[in-house]
PDB file of C-alpha atoms in Angstrom:
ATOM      1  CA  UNK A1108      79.406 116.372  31.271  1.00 50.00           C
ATOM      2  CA  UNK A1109      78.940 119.045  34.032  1.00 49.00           C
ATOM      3  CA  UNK A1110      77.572 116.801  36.270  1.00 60.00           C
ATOM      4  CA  UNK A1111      80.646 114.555  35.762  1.00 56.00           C
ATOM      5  CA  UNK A1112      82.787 117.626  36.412  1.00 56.00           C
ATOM      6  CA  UNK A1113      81.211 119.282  39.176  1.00 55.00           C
ATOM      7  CA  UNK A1114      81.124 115.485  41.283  1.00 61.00           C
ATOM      8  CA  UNK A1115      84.843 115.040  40.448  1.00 63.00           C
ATOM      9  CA  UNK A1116      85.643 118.760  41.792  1.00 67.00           C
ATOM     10  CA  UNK A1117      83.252 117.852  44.936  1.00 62.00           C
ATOM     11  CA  UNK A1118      85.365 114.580  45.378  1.00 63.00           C
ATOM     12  CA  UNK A1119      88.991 116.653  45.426  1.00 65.00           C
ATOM     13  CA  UNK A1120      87.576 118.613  47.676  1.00 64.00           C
ATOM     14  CA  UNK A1121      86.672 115.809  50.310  1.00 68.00           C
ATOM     15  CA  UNK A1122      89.798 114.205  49.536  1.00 69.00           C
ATOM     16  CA  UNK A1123      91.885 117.231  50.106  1.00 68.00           C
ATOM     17  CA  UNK A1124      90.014 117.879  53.373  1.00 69.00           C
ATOM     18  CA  UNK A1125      90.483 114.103  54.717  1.00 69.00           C
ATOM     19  CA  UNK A1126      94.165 115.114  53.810  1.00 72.00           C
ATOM     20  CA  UNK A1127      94.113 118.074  56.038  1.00 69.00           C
ATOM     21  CA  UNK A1128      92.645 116.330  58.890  1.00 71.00           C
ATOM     22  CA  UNK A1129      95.100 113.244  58.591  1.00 75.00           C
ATOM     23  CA  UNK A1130      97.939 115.707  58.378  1.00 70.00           C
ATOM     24  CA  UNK A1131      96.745 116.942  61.141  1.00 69.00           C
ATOM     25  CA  UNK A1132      96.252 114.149  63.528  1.00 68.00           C
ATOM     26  CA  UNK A1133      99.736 112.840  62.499  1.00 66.00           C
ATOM     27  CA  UNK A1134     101.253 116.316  63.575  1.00 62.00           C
ATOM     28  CA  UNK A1135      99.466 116.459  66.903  1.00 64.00           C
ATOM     29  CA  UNK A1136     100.530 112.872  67.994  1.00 53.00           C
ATOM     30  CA  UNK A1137     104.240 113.308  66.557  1.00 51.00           C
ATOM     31  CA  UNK A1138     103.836 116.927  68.219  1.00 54.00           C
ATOM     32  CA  UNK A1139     102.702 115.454  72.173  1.00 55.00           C
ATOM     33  CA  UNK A1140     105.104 112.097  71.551  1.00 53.00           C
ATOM     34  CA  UNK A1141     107.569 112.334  74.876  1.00 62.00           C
ATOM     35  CA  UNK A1142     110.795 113.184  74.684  1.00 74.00           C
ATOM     36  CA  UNK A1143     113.573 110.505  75.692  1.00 77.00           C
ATOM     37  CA  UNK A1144     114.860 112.286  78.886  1.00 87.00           C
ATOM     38  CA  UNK A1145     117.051 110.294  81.113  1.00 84.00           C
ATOM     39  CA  UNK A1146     113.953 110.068  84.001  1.00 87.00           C
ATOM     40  CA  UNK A1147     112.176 107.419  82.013  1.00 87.00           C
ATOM     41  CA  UNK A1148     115.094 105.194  80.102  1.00 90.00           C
ATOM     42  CA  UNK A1149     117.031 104.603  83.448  1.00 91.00           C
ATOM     43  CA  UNK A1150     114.028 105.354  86.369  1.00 94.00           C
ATOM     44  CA  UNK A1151     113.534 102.188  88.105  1.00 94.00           C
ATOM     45  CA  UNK A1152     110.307  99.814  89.124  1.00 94.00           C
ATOM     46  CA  UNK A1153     110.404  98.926  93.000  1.00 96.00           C
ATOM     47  CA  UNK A1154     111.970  95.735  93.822  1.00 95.00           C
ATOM     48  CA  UNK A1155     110.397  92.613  94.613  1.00 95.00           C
ATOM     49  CA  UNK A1156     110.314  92.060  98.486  1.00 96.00           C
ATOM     50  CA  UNK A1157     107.942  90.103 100.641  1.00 95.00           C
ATOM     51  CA  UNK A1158     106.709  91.579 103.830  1.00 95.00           C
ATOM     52  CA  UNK A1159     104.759  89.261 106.340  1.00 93.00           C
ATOM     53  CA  UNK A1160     101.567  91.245 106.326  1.00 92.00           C
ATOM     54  CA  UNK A1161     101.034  91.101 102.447  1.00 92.00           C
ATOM     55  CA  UNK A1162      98.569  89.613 101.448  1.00 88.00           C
ATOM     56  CA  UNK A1163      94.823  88.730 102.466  1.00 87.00           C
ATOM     57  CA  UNK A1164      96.135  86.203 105.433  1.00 87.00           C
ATOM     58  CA  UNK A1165      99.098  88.827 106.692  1.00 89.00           C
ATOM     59  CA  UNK A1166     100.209  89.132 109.864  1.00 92.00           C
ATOM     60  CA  UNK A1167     102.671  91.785 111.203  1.00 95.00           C
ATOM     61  CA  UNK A1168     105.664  90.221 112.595  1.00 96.00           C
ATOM     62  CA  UNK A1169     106.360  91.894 115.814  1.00 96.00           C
ATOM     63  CA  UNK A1170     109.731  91.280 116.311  1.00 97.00           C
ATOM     64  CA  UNK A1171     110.728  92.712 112.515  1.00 98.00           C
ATOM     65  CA  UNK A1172     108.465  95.936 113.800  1.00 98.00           C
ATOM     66  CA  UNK A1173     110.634  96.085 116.758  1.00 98.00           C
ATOM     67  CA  UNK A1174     113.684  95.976 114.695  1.00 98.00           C
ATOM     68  CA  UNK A1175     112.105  98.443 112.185  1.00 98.00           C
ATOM     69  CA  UNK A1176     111.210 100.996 114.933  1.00 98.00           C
ATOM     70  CA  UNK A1177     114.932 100.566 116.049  1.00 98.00           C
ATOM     71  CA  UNK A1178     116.107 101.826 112.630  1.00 98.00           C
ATOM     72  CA  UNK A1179     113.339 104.524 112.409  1.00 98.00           C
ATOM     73  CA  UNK A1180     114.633 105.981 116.186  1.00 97.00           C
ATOM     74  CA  UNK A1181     118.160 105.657 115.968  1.00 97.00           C
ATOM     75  CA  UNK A1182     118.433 106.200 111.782  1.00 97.00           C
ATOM     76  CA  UNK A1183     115.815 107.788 110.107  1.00 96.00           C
ATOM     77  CA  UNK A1184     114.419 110.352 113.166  1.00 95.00           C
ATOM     78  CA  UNK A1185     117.325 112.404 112.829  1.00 92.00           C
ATOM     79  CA  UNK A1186     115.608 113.654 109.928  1.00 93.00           C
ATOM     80  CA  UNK A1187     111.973 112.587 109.371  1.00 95.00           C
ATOM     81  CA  UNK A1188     108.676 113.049 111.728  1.00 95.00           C
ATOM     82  CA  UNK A1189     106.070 110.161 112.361  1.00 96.00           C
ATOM     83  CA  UNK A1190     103.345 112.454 113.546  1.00 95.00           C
ATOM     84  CA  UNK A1191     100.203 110.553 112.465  1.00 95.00           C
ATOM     85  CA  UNK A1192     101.561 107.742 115.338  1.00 96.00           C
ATOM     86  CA  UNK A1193     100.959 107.877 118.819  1.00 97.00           C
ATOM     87  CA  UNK A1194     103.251 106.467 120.829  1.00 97.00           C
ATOM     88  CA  UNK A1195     100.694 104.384 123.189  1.00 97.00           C
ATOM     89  CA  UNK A1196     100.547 102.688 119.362  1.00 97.00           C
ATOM     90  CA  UNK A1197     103.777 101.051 119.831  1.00 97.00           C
ATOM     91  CA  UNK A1198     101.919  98.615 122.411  1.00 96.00           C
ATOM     92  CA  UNK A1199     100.896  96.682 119.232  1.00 95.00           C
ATOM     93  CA  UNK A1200     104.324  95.842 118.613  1.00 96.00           C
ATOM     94  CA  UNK A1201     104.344  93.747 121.469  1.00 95.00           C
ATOM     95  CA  UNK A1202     105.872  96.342 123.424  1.00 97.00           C
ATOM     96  CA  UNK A1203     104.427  96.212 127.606  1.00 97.00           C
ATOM     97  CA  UNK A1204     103.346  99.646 129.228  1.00 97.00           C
ATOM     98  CA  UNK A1205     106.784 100.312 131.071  1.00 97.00           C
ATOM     99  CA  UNK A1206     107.990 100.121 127.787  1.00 97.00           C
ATOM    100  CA  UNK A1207     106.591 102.488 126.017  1.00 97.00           C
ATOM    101  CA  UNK A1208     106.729 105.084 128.260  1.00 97.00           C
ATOM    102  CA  UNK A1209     109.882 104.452 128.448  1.00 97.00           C
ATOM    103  CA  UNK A1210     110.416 104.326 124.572  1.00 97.00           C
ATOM    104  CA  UNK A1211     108.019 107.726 124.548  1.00 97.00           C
ATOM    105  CA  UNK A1212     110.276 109.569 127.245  1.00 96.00           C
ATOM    106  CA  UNK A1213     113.514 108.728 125.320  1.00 96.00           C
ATOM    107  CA  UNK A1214     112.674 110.341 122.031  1.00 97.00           C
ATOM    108  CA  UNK A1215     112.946 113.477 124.377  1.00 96.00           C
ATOM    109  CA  UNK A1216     116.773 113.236 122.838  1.00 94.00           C
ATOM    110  CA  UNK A1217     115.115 113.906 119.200  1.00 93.00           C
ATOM    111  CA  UNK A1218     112.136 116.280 120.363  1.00 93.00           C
ATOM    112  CA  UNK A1219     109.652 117.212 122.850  1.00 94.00           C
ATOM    113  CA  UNK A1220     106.520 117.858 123.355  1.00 94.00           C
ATOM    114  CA  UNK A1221     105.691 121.501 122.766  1.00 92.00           C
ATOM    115  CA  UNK A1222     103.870 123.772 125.187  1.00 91.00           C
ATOM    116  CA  UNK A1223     101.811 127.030 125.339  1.00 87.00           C
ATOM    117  CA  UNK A1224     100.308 129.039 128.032  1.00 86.00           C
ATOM    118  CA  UNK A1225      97.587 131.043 126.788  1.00 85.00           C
ATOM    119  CA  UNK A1226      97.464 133.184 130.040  1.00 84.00           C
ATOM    120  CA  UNK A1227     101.222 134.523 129.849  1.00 86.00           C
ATOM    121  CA  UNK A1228     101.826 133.476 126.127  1.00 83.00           C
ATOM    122  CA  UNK A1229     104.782 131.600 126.805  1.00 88.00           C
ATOM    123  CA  UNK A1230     106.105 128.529 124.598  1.00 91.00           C
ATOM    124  CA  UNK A1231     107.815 125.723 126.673  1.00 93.00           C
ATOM    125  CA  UNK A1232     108.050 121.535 126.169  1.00 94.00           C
ATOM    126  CA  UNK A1233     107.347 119.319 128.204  1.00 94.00           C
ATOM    127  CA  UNK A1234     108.272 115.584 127.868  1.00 96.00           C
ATOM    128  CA  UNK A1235     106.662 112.823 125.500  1.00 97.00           C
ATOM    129  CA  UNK A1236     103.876 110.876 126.955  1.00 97.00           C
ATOM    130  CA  UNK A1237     102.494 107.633 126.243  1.00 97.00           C
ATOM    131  CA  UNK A1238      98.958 109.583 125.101  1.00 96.00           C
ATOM    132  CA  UNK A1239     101.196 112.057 122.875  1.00 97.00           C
ATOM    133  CA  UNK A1240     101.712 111.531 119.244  1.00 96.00           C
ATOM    134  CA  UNK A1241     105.619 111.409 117.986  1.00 97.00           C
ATOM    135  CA  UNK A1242     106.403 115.079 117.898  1.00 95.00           C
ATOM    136  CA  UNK A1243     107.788 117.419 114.966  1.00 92.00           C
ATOM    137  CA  UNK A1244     111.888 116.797 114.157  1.00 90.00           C
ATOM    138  CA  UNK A1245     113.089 120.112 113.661  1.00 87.00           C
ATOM    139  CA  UNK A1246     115.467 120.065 110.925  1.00 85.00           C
ATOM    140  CA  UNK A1247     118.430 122.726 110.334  1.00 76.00           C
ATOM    141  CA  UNK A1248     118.623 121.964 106.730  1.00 75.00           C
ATOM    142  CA  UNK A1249     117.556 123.286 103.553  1.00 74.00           C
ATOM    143  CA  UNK A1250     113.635 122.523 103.110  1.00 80.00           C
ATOM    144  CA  UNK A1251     111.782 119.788 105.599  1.00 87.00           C
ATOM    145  CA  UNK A1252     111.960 116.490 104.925  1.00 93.00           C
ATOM    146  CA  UNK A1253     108.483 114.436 104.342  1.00 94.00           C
ATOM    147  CA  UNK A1254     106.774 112.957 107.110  1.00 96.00           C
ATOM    148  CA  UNK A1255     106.961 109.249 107.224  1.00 97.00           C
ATOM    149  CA  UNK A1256     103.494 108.260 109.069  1.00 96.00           C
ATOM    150  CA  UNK A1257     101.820 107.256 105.361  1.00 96.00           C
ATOM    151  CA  UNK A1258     104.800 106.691 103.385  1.00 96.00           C
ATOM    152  CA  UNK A1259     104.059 103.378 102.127  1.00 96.00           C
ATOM    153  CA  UNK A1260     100.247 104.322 101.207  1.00 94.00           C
ATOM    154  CA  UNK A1261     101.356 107.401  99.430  1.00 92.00           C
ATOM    155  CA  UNK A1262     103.812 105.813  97.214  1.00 92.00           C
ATOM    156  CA  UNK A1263     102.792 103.183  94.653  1.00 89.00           C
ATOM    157  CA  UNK A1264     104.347  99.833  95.797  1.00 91.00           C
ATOM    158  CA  UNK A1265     104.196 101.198  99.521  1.00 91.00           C
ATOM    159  CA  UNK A1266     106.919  98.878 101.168  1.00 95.00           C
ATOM    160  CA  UNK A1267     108.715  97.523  98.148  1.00 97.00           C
ATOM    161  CA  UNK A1268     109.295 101.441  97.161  1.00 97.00           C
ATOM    162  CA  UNK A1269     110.843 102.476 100.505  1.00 98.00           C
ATOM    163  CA  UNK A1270     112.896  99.329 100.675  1.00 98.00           C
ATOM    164  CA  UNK A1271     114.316  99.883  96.936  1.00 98.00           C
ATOM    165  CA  UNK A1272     115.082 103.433  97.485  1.00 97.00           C
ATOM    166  CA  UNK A1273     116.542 102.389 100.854  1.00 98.00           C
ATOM    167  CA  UNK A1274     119.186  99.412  98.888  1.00 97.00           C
ATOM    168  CA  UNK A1275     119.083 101.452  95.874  1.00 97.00           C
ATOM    169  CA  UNK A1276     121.952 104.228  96.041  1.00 97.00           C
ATOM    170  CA  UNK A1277     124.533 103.551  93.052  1.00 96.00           C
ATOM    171  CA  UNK A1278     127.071 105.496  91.031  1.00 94.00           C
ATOM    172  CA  UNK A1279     125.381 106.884  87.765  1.00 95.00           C
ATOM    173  CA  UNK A1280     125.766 104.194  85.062  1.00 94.00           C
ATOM    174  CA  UNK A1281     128.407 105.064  82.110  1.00 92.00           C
ATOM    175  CA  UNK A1282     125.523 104.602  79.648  1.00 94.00           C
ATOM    176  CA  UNK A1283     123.340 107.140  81.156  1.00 93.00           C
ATOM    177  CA  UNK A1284     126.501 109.757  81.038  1.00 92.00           C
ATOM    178  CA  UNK A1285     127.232 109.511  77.907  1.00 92.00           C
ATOM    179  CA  UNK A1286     123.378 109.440  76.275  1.00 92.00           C
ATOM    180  CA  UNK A1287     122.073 112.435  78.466  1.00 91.00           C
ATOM    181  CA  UNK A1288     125.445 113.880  79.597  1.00 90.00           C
ATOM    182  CA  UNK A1289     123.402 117.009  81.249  1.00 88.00           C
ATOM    183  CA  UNK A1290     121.804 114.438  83.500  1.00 89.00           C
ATOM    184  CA  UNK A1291     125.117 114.035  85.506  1.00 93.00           C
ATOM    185  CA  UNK A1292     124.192 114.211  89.076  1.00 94.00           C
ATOM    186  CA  UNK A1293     124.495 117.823  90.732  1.00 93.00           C
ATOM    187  CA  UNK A1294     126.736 118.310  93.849  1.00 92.00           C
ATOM    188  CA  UNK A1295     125.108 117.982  96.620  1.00 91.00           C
ATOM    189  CA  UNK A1296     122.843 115.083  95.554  1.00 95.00           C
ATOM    190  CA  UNK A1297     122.787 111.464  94.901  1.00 96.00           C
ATOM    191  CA  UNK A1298     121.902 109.275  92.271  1.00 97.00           C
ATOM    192  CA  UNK A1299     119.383 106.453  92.851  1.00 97.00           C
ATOM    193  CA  UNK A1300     117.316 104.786  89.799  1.00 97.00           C
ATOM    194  CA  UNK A1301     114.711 104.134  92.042  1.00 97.00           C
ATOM    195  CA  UNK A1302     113.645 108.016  92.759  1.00 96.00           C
ATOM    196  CA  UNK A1303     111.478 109.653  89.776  1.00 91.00           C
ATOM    197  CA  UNK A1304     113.489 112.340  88.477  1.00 91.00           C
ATOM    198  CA  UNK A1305     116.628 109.939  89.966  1.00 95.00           C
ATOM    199  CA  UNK A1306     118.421 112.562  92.055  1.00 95.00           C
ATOM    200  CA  UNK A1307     117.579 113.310  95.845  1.00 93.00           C
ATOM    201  CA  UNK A1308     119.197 115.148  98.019  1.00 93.00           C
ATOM    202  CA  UNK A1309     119.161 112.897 101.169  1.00 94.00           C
ATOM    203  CA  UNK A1310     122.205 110.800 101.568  1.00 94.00           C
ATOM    204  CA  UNK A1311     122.016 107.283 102.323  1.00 96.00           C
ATOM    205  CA  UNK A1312     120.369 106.764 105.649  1.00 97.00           C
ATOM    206  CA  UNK A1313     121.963 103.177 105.916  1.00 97.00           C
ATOM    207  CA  UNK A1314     125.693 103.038 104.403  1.00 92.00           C
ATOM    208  CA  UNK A1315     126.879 100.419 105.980  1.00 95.00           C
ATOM    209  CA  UNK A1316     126.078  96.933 107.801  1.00 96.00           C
ATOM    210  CA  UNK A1317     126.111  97.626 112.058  1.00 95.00           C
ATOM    211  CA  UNK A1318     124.565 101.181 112.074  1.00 96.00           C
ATOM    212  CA  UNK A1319     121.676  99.812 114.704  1.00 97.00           C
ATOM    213  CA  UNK A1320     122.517  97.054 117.100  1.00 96.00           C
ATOM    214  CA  UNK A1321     119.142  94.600 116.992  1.00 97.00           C
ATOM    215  CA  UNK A1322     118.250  93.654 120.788  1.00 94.00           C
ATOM    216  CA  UNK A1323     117.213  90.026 119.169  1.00 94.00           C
ATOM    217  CA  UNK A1324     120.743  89.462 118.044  1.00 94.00           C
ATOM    218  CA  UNK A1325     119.511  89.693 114.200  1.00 96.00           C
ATOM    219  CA  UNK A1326     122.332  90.793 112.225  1.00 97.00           C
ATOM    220  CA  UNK A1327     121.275  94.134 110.818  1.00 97.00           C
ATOM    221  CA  UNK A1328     122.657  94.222 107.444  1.00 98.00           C
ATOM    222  CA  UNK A1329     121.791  97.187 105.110  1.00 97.00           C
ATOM    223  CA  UNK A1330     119.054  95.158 103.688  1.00 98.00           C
ATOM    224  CA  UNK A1331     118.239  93.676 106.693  1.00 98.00           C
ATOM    225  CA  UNK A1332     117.692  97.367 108.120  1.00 98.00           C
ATOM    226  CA  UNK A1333     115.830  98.330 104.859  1.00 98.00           C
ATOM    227  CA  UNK A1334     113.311  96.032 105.117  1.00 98.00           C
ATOM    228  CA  UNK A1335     112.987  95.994 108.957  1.00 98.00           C
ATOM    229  CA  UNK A1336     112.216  99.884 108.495  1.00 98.00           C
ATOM    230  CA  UNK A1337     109.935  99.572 105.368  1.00 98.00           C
ATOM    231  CA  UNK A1338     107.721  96.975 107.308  1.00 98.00           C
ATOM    232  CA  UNK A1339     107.209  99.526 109.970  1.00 98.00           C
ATOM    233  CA  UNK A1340     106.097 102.169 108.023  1.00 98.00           C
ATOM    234  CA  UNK A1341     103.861  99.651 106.018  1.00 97.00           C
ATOM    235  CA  UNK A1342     102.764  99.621 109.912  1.00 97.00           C
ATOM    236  CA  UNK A1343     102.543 103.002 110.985  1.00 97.00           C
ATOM    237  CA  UNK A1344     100.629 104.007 107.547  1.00 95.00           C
ATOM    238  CA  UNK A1345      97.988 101.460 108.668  1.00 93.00           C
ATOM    239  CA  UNK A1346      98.324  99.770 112.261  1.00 90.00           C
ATOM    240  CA  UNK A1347      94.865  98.655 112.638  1.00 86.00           C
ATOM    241  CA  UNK A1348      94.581  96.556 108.901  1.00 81.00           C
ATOM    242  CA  UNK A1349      95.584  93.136 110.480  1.00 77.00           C
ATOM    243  CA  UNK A1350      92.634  93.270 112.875  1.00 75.00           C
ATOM    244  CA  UNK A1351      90.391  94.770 109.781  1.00 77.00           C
ATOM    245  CA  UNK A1352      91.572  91.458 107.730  1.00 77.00           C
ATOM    246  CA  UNK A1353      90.812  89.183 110.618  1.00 76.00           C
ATOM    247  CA  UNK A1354      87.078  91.285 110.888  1.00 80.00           C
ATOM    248  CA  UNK A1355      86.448  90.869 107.133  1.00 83.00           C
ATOM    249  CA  UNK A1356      87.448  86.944 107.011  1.00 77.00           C
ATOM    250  CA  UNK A1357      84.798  86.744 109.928  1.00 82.00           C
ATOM    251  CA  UNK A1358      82.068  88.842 108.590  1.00 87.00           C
ATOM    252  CA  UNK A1359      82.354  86.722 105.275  1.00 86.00           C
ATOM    253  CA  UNK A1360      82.417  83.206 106.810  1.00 86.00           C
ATOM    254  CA  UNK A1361      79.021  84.737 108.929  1.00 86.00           C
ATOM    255  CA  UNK A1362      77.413  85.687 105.525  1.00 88.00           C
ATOM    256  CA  UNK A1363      78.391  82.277 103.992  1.00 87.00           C
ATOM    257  CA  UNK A1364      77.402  80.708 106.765  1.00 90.00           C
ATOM    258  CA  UNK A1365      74.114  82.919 106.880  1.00 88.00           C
ATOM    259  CA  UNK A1366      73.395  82.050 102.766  1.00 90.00           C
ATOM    260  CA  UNK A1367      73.755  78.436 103.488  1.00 89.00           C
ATOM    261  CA  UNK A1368      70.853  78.643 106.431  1.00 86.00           C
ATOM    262  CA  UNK A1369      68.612  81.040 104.338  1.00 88.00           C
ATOM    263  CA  UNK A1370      69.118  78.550 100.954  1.00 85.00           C
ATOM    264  CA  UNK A1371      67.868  75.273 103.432  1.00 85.00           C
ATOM    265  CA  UNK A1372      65.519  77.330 104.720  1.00 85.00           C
ATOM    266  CA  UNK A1373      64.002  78.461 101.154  1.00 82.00           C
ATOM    267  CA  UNK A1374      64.009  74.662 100.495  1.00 82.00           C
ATOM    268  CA  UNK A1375      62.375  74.062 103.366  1.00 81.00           C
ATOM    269  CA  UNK A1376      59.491  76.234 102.938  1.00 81.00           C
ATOM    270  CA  UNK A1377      59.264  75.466  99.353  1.00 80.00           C
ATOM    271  CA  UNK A1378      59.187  71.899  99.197  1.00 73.00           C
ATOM    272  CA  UNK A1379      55.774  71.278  99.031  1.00 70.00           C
ATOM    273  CA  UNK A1380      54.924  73.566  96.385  1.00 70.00           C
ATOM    274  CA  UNK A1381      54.268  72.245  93.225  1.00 58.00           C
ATOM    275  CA  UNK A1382      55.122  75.224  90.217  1.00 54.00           C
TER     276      UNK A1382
END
């Protein structure tokens, strides 16, 4: 009977300790479950948007990088550096020599080059050269805004991200106001469903249709301008990947081509071998 007794004590035990651990478990993941906030019912995935150079077989199209650098100088340089780009690197927008020293010696407007002269100490500038990369935009503002050189490959969705954000400044939807009513947008910023915590404080760069006058007679609507710009910093964050597509497609028809030889010439050596 003690046995009995003793095996039925041993079993409440267990029980009561599989209990325990079950309570637990069920506390921690009700405990670390996320909050609703108003950042992840109304944050946004990129749009959809096609650029020319996506995919395996994409090419840049020159005359949409022209355009884009057009927006970049005249829009978003007011504000935002490209300092990873030279600007000899503009040649491979189809741009001739005269050109881009004439494009590098007009961004003197924006900034210059700066100078120092260890001997006396002095700071000076000098203007942009061809061999110079774009300079630092001082800003007068509160905090500096990011540099745009690798936009697109530090943000997921690259291109599509920049071009959403771009098209994607709205007035706060009623539904978000009245679920999260502490979420209303501070002065000062601006709502857009397509930033993470969906308030920045830069205002939109292109409000209306006609800010940049295209030299190709393209009409440069808002989202024309948006995804004229977003395709040039999907350039300027890699300028060199067309040529590293057309290298790879090469180097892989070479190895096919290389496999085929080495298989008919295994068969070749082989054939008169009897296993």
């Amino acid at each position: 009977m003690l046995p009995l007794f003793v095996r039925s004590i041993k079993f409440l035990v267990g029980l009561a300790f599989v209990g325990v651990l079950m309570w637990s478990l069920l506390w921690t993941v009700l405990a670390e479950a996320p909050t609703p906030t108003a950042e992840h019912e109304f944050h946004k995935h990129p749009k959809e948007v096609h650029f020319a150079s996506d995919g395996p077989f994409g090419k840049f199209d020159q005359a949409q990088l022209q355009r884009g650098y057009k927006v970049y100088e005249e829009v978003c340089a007011a504000c935002h550096s490209l300092s990873m780009v030279s600007f000899r690197e503009l040649g491979m927008l189809g741009y001739n020599e005269a050109q881009v020293k004439n494009l590098a010696k007009k961004f003197d407007e924006k900034a210059k080059q700066p100078t120092y002269n260890p001997v006396t100490g002095d700071r000076a500038e000098r203007s942009n050269l061809p061999s110079d990369r774009f300079p630092h935009i001082p800003y007068a503002g509160a905090g500096t805004p990011p540099d745009l050189s690798l936009m697109t490959k530090a943000r997921h969705d690259g291109g599509a991200y920049v071009y959403s954000l771009l098209t994607g400044y709205t007035d706060q939807p009623a539904e978000l106001l009245k679920k999260f009513p502490s979420a209303k947008t501070p002065d000062g910023l601006h709502y857009n469903p397509y930033f993470a915590n969906l308030n920045l404080s830069m205002p939109p760069p292109l409000a209306s249709d006609g800010q940049v006058t295209y030299d190709d007679g393209t009409p440069a609507t808002v989202d024309q301008m948006a995804k004229d710009v977003s395709a040039f910093l999907i350039w300027s964050a890699e300028p060199h990947s067309q040529s590293r597509k057309q290298t790879g497609w090469a180097v892989l028809g070479f190895l096919l081509i290389a496999s085929i030889l080495a298989f008919g010439a295994y068969r070749s050596v082989w054939a008169g071998v009897k296993h």
